[in-house]
């Protein structure tokens, strides 16, 4: 019988799983990071399910030194300390392996690579019916590949793994034999293991030299054939190259104590595996192994299945395997009742049913992801689990409008709650087609973002996590981008296979309806109902209206600004080249660093990156600019080119041909503090600090001669929020008396009268006021103000003496974060801080700073969101034509009908001032003009 041996590189796979989810980690409801364990488990199940190993084991390193450390004490010495979450995961991975009855292989004095290499070669020697797979992402293993030993690199989804045999290794490395990979690593070195190699020889050169001379030893025997610096380096560092090859060579003589019987795949320990999955809330994994009977509890832990997702598999007989794993449920496994609705009579029956429901999920199928351009192809509805109806909407404009018209009464029925996943898109598409929405809303994407803010929020991922169910993938309908001819359009699929589209769409509505029912109690459990029902959901139609309204951009003004910037860019480039004495690529940090620090020698000891490249970021250049004109010119050049490339040249492309306006897309919960973000184009980052940047706002103009741009901006809102949260009497008094807070702070810190505060004193106080919110240190303040660290520390100390309530507030925030694991805004929006108890001081300090500033920033974000809703409703209730068109940080922008100015300003001021009732005065500054710059 054929033997299939799978040897897993334990630590490499754990690291891979952890960092694959670093941007969206998985946590249990108790706050344990289970990313590494989840990813490793998914990989293991995929191997067992799809590849039928007869033998399987997992190798780990130990903490004991190896022969490599004896030969080269610096071996792996540069590696950062293991992340705490990974260190905590290792024992649980070993518990998992014990539950799966899979042996763990460890040997003091040897690395996992050596154990795997030794066993791989022994398996190869057993005979032709043995095949060995080394499961690892580590490139070093390529040196061991042979006709019966292969590298197996797990993929992100089941089926897209990479299996490398002799042919693939030789092609990728450019060698005749896989064992020559060790020679390449000997010359090239390996930064991850701190193997030095030979200076000046990179990957390409190493491959070329091994191709010519066969090995490190062959190169050293022909060193006389080399030239120049390369010859010098190989001559001087040849011994280092030989040592590096030895360090990179996997040992094949580990005295292993295991025989093949120890590695045979066995049936798992059901009880132990279930217990582990319950502990870590692995719902979908539990259901894959044990079916619907498995219950993991809260089920917070498996929302990242997209990372190690597996395609639906089939059980196959043969191989003598006891461990056959069922996949997640799919539509084929679940009883359901999905109806295709085509005729007027069928639509009438459906409408009658919808009118009787209190809550209905709807989901549009469209030809495009752009609400402006999308053609509605159909509407799916669901109001009960495992049921759904799909209404076909003809793509003929007149016929489609007629069908949509039939459902208008449903959409505007205030008695029916509308459920959806990313409702803003669906409502936006309908809005562009003249169909409005009324009634309560429940957006499952927004709900899950509030319940589990750090996890993924796609419907497919939530379905697998909460329902143990894999929905039909979009690729099953339209194909893959890589397929011949590319993907199909949904329009084409609808015309050719409407029944398949109906199944797909109705399933989406059904799944979303089920998710809503599961997320309702979770919102209550996490105390996020107020944020969800009073802030986020009511904001959805407001944002839809703003996106559809758009803003007019004067392309001619942008062109004129662009011409001025180009003249400035050309002049600065010439000036910089003259000062440098040569021309170079100004956009290359490497070349810029060489000019500034090698040629011009502006500083004695310039900062360098780990790779030896000079640091030329804005912070470094800003510190040098006051002393060197060329650096000041470089900063001005960077600003001018950024403005031209990012805004002036690209904004005209964003102007809609249909409306002549720019329509951005707003995102409600993309940021951790809850602040709005925008894209396509991003209008949140239109510059305001520099005079040049502000000029771009001239291009954003009023709709026509009857309108003006109105800007309404909260004044120093974050500082006012800090005063409210801290209840510091001195700060509250300054705001109540209407004093300039920076001047008032300077007077207190410097011990002088308000009218005697100098501009420099106010500037320093302003930096402290805003810096305190973000936990600025004495070093950071000294860097920003260009003063000694001692003087900066003295300013901060005096600040806290004058504002003791602020100091107490900061300490209280950190204490509450440690106690609860999260901090809250005034409205109750939470931000979880997993690292608040980290043993790593830098990570812990960052979490503490976040604990201090999140309630301030988050409350300010909540305030303007509530204000937007109140203002939008106020404009509508007043029958006013003025429209809100932009939100940027603490500012709202309106296309205002001139004759409505008095009424509009009253509505705006009232809505913004009363958004969140506070004891501290809330000041709103307004301005009007023909363009945004004039109004600001």
PDB file of N, CA, C and O in Angstrom, residues 194-233:
ATOM      1  N   UNK A 194      19.697  35.329  10.435  1.00  0.00           N
ATOM      2  CA  UNK A 194      20.950  36.053  10.692  1.00  0.00           C
ATOM      3  C   UNK A 194      22.164  35.317  10.124  1.00  0.00           C
ATOM      4  O   UNK A 194      23.257  35.357  10.687  1.00  0.00           O
ATOM      5  N   UNK A 195      21.970  34.635   9.001  1.00  0.00           N
ATOM      6  CA  UNK A 195      23.089  33.996   8.297  1.00  0.00           C
ATOM      7  C   UNK A 195      23.691  35.049   7.378  1.00  0.00           C
ATOM      8  O   UNK A 195      22.996  35.583   6.510  1.00  0.00           O
ATOM      9  N   UNK A 196      24.976  35.389   7.552  1.00  0.00           N
ATOM     10  CA  UNK A 196      25.537  36.579   6.888  1.00  0.00           C
ATOM     11  C   UNK A 196      25.753  36.472   5.392  1.00  0.00           C
ATOM     12  O   UNK A 196      25.625  37.465   4.671  1.00  0.00           O
ATOM     13  N   UNK A 197      26.095  35.276   4.872  1.00  0.00           N
ATOM     14  CA  UNK A 197      26.436  35.175   3.458  1.00  0.00           C
ATOM     15  C   UNK A 197      27.702  35.954   3.140  1.00  0.00           C
ATOM     16  O   UNK A 197      28.539  36.203   4.015  1.00  0.00           O
ATOM     17  N   UNK A 198      27.863  36.374   1.883  1.00  0.00           N
ATOM     18  CA  UNK A 198      29.019  37.173   1.463  1.00  0.00           C
ATOM     19  C   UNK A 198      28.518  38.563   1.079  1.00  0.00           C
ATOM     20  O   UNK A 198      27.585  38.688   0.280  1.00  0.00           O
ATOM     21  N   UNK A 199      29.100  39.614   1.657  1.00  0.00           N
ATOM     22  CA  UNK A 199      28.637  40.979   1.354  1.00  0.00           C
ATOM     23  C   UNK A 199      28.633  41.252  -0.141  1.00  0.00           C
ATOM     24  O   UNK A 199      29.514  40.801  -0.879  1.00  0.00           O
ATOM     25  N   UNK A 200      27.609  41.972  -0.598  1.00  0.00           N
ATOM     26  CA  UNK A 200      27.528  42.362  -1.997  1.00  0.00           C
ATOM     27  C   UNK A 200      26.900  41.329  -2.901  1.00  0.00           C
ATOM     28  O   UNK A 200      26.699  41.578  -4.096  1.00  0.00           O
ATOM     29  N   UNK A 201      26.580  40.140  -2.355  1.00  0.00           N
ATOM     30  CA  UNK A 201      25.962  39.094  -3.163  1.00  0.00           C
ATOM     31  C   UNK A 201      24.510  38.935  -2.730  1.00  0.00           C
ATOM     32  O   UNK A 201      24.231  38.512  -1.606  1.00  0.00           O
ATOM     33  N   UNK A 202      23.604  39.288  -3.631  1.00  0.00           N
ATOM     34  CA  UNK A 202      22.188  39.123  -3.361  1.00  0.00           C
ATOM     35  C   UNK A 202      21.657  37.866  -4.001  1.00  0.00           C
ATOM     36  O   UNK A 202      22.426  37.009  -4.469  1.00  0.00           O
ATOM     37  N   UNK A 203      20.341  37.757  -4.063  1.00  0.00           N
ATOM     38  CA  UNK A 203      19.713  36.544  -4.570  1.00  0.00           C
ATOM     39  C   UNK A 203      20.095  36.259  -6.025  1.00  0.00           C
ATOM     40  O   UNK A 203      20.515  35.145  -6.364  1.00  0.00           O
ATOM     41  N   UNK A 204      19.972  37.256  -6.897  1.00  0.00           N
ATOM     42  CA  UNK A 204      20.245  37.030  -8.314  1.00  0.00           C
ATOM     43  C   UNK A 204      21.705  36.650  -8.555  1.00  0.00           C
ATOM     44  O   UNK A 204      22.011  35.729  -9.319  1.00  0.00           O
ATOM     45  N   UNK A 205      22.599  37.381  -7.889  1.00  0.00           N
ATOM     46  CA  UNK A 205      24.026  37.100  -8.079  1.00  0.00           C
ATOM     47  C   UNK A 205      24.377  35.722  -7.546  1.00  0.00           C
ATOM     48  O   UNK A 205      25.164  34.980  -8.162  1.00  0.00           O
ATOM     49  N   UNK A 206      23.795  35.343  -6.392  1.00  0.00           N
ATOM     50  CA  UNK A 206      24.071  34.027  -5.818  1.00  0.00           C
ATOM     51  C   UNK A 206      23.645  32.921  -6.773  1.00  0.00           C
ATOM     52  O   UNK A 206      24.382  31.942  -6.995  1.00  0.00           O
ATOM     53  N   UNK A 207      22.460  33.056  -7.366  1.00  0.00           N
ATOM     54  CA  UNK A 207      21.983  32.046  -8.302  1.00  0.00           C
ATOM     55  C   UNK A 207      22.886  31.969  -9.528  1.00  0.00           C
ATOM     56  O   UNK A 207      23.184  30.881 -10.036  1.00  0.00           O
ATOM     57  N   UNK A 208      23.324  33.139  -9.999  1.00  0.00           N
ATOM     58  CA  UNK A 208      24.197  33.171 -11.184  1.00  0.00           C
ATOM     59  C   UNK A 208      25.526  32.483 -10.892  1.00  0.00           C
ATOM     60  O   UNK A 208      26.021  31.675 -11.692  1.00  0.00           O
ATOM     61  N   UNK A 209      26.115  32.786  -9.718  1.00  0.00           N
ATOM     62  CA  UNK A 209      27.424  32.218  -9.387  1.00  0.00           C
ATOM     63  C   UNK A 209      27.349  30.711  -9.160  1.00  0.00           C
ATOM     64  O   UNK A 209      28.241  29.968  -9.571  1.00  0.00           O
ATOM     65  N   UNK A 210      26.288  30.252  -8.493  1.00  0.00           N
ATOM     66  CA  UNK A 210      26.139  28.813  -8.294  1.00  0.00           C
ATOM     67  C   UNK A 210      25.891  28.125  -9.639  1.00  0.00           C
ATOM     68  O   UNK A 210      26.367  27.011  -9.882  1.00  0.00           O
ATOM     69  N   UNK A 211      25.160  28.806 -10.524  1.00  0.00           N
ATOM     70  CA  UNK A 211      24.956  28.254 -11.855  1.00  0.00           C
ATOM     71  C   UNK A 211      26.264  28.093 -12.608  1.00  0.00           C
ATOM     72  O   UNK A 211      26.448  27.132 -13.367  1.00  0.00           O
ATOM     73  N   UNK A 212      27.199  29.034 -12.418  1.00  0.00           N
ATOM     74  CA  UNK A 212      28.472  28.984 -13.138  1.00  0.00           C
ATOM     75  C   UNK A 212      29.475  28.040 -12.485  1.00  0.00           C
ATOM     76  O   UNK A 212      30.211  27.323 -13.178  1.00  0.00           O
ATOM     77  N   UNK A 213      29.505  28.036 -11.121  1.00  0.00           N
ATOM     78  CA  UNK A 213      30.578  27.309 -10.428  1.00  0.00           C
ATOM     79  C   UNK A 213      30.077  26.108  -9.626  1.00  0.00           C
ATOM     80  O   UNK A 213      30.882  25.385  -9.046  1.00  0.00           O
ATOM     81  N   UNK A 214      28.768  25.899  -9.562  1.00  0.00           N
ATOM     82  CA  UNK A 214      28.222  24.681  -8.981  1.00  0.00           C
ATOM     83  C   UNK A 214      28.009  24.692  -7.493  1.00  0.00           C
ATOM     84  O   UNK A 214      27.105  24.033  -6.990  1.00  0.00           O
ATOM     85  N   UNK A 215      28.873  25.412  -6.750  1.00  0.00           N
ATOM     86  CA  UNK A 215      28.781  25.391  -5.293  1.00  0.00           C
ATOM     87  C   UNK A 215      29.601  26.537  -4.723  1.00  0.00           C
ATOM     88  O   UNK A 215      30.336  27.230  -5.451  1.00  0.00           O
ATOM     89  N   UNK A 216      29.502  26.724  -3.427  1.00  0.00           N
ATOM     90  CA  UNK A 216      30.338  27.729  -2.757  1.00  0.00           C
ATOM     91  C   UNK A 216      31.806  27.359  -2.914  1.00  0.00           C
ATOM     92  O   UNK A 216      32.658  28.205  -3.228  1.00  0.00           O
ATOM     93  N   UNK A 217      32.092  26.080  -2.698  1.00  0.00           N
ATOM     94  CA  UNK A 217      33.478  25.634  -2.806  1.00  0.00           C
ATOM     95  C   UNK A 217      34.002  25.824  -4.229  1.00  0.00           C
ATOM     96  O   UNK A 217      35.173  26.216  -4.433  1.00  0.00           O
ATOM     97  N   UNK A 218      33.168  25.555  -5.230  1.00  0.00           N
ATOM     98  CA  UNK A 218      33.574  25.752  -6.616  1.00  0.00           C
ATOM     99  C   UNK A 218      33.864  27.216  -6.908  1.00  0.00           C
ATOM    100  O   UNK A 218      34.798  27.538  -7.660  1.00  0.00           O
ATOM    101  N   UNK A 219      33.079  28.105  -6.338  1.00  0.00           N
ATOM    102  CA  UNK A 219      33.322  29.541  -6.522  1.00  0.00           C
ATOM    103  C   UNK A 219      34.653  29.940  -5.906  1.00  0.00           C
ATOM    104  O   UNK A 219      35.455  30.663  -6.535  1.00  0.00           O
ATOM    105  N   UNK A 220      34.912  29.469  -4.672  1.00  0.00           N
ATOM    106  CA  UNK A 220      36.157  29.849  -4.002  1.00  0.00           C
ATOM    107  C   UNK A 220      37.384  29.309  -4.740  1.00  0.00           C
ATOM    108  O   UNK A 220      38.459  29.936  -4.720  1.00  0.00           O
ATOM    109  N   UNK A 221      37.219  28.169  -5.407  1.00  0.00           N
ATOM    110  CA  UNK A 221      38.344  27.597  -6.159  1.00  0.00           C
ATOM    111  C   UNK A 221      38.646  28.398  -7.417  1.00  0.00           C
ATOM    112  O   UNK A 221      39.724  28.263  -8.004  1.00  0.00           O
ATOM    113  N   UNK A 222      37.720  29.237  -7.854  1.00  0.00           N
ATOM    114  CA  UNK A 222      37.898  30.014  -9.087  1.00  0.00           C
ATOM    115  C   UNK A 222      37.775  31.503  -8.815  1.00  0.00           C
ATOM    116  O   UNK A 222      37.347  32.264  -9.686  1.00  0.00           O
ATOM    117  N   UNK A 223      38.132  31.928  -7.614  1.00  0.00           N
ATOM    118  CA  UNK A 223      37.979  33.338  -7.239  1.00  0.00           C
ATOM    119  C   UNK A 223      38.782  34.255  -8.153  1.00  0.00           C
ATOM    120  O   UNK A 223      38.414  35.428  -8.363  1.00  0.00           O
ATOM    121  N   UNK A 224      39.871  33.740  -8.731  1.00  0.00           N
ATOM    122  CA  UNK A 224      40.697  34.567  -9.610  1.00  0.00           C
ATOM    123  C   UNK A 224      39.966  34.987 -10.879  1.00  0.00           C
ATOM    124  O   UNK A 224      40.377  35.949 -11.553  1.00  0.00           O
ATOM    125  N   UNK A 225      38.897  34.273 -11.224  1.00  0.00           N
ATOM    126  CA  UNK A 225      38.147  34.615 -12.433  1.00  0.00           C
ATOM    127  C   UNK A 225      37.196  35.787 -12.216  1.00  0.00           C
ATOM    128  O   UNK A 225      36.637  36.331 -13.161  1.00  0.00           O
ATOM    129  N   UNK A 226      37.008  36.173 -10.938  1.00  0.00           N
ATOM    130  CA  UNK A 226      36.102  37.278 -10.623  1.00  0.00           C
ATOM    131  C   UNK A 226      36.809  38.606 -10.807  1.00  0.00           C
ATOM    132  O   UNK A 226      38.039  38.663 -10.932  1.00  0.00           O
ATOM    133  N   UNK A 227      36.034  39.687 -10.767  1.00  0.00           N
ATOM    134  CA  UNK A 227      36.606  41.011 -10.984  1.00  0.00           C
ATOM    135  C   UNK A 227      36.094  42.008  -9.945  1.00  0.00           C
ATOM    136  O   UNK A 227      35.028  41.842  -9.361  1.00  0.00           O
ATOM    137  N   UNK A 228      36.873  43.044  -9.746  1.00  0.00           N
ATOM    138  CA  UNK A 228      36.450  44.201  -8.976  1.00  0.00           C
ATOM    139  C   UNK A 228      36.052  43.893  -7.544  1.00  0.00           C
ATOM    140  O   UNK A 228      36.652  43.058  -6.854  1.00  0.00           O
ATOM    141  N   UNK A 229      34.995  44.599  -7.096  1.00  0.00           N
ATOM    142  CA  UNK A 229      34.535  44.502  -5.706  1.00  0.00           C
ATOM    143  C   UNK A 229      34.060  43.095  -5.384  1.00  0.00           C
ATOM    144  O   UNK A 229      34.225  42.618  -4.258  1.00  0.00           O
ATOM    145  N   UNK A 230      33.463  42.405  -6.388  1.00  0.00           N
ATOM    146  CA  UNK A 230      32.991  41.049  -6.147  1.00  0.00           C
ATOM    147  C   UNK A 230      34.157  40.129  -5.806  1.00  0.00           C
ATOM    148  O   UNK A 230      34.071  39.318  -4.877  1.00  0.00           O
ATOM    149  N   UNK A 231      35.246  40.246  -6.546  1.00  0.00           N
ATOM    150  CA  UNK A 231      36.426  39.429  -6.260  1.00  0.00           C
ATOM    151  C   UNK A 231      36.957  39.724  -4.869  1.00  0.00           C
ATOM    152  O   UNK A 231      37.315  38.809  -4.112  1.00  0.00           O
ATOM    153  N   UNK A 232      36.981  41.004  -4.523  1.00  0.00           N
ATOM    154  CA  UNK A 232      37.470  41.418  -3.197  1.00  0.00           C
ATOM    155  C   UNK A 232      36.606  40.814  -2.089  1.00  0.00           C
ATOM    156  O   UNK A 232      37.134  40.283  -1.094  1.00  0.00           O
ATOM    157  N   UNK A 233      35.301  40.883  -2.254  1.00  0.00           N
ATOM    158  CA  UNK A 233      34.398  40.364  -1.216  1.00  0.00           C
ATOM    159  C   UNK A 233      34.498  38.855  -1.078  1.00  0.00           C
ATOM    160  O   UNK A 233      34.520  38.321   0.037  1.00  0.00           O
TER     161      UNK A 233
END
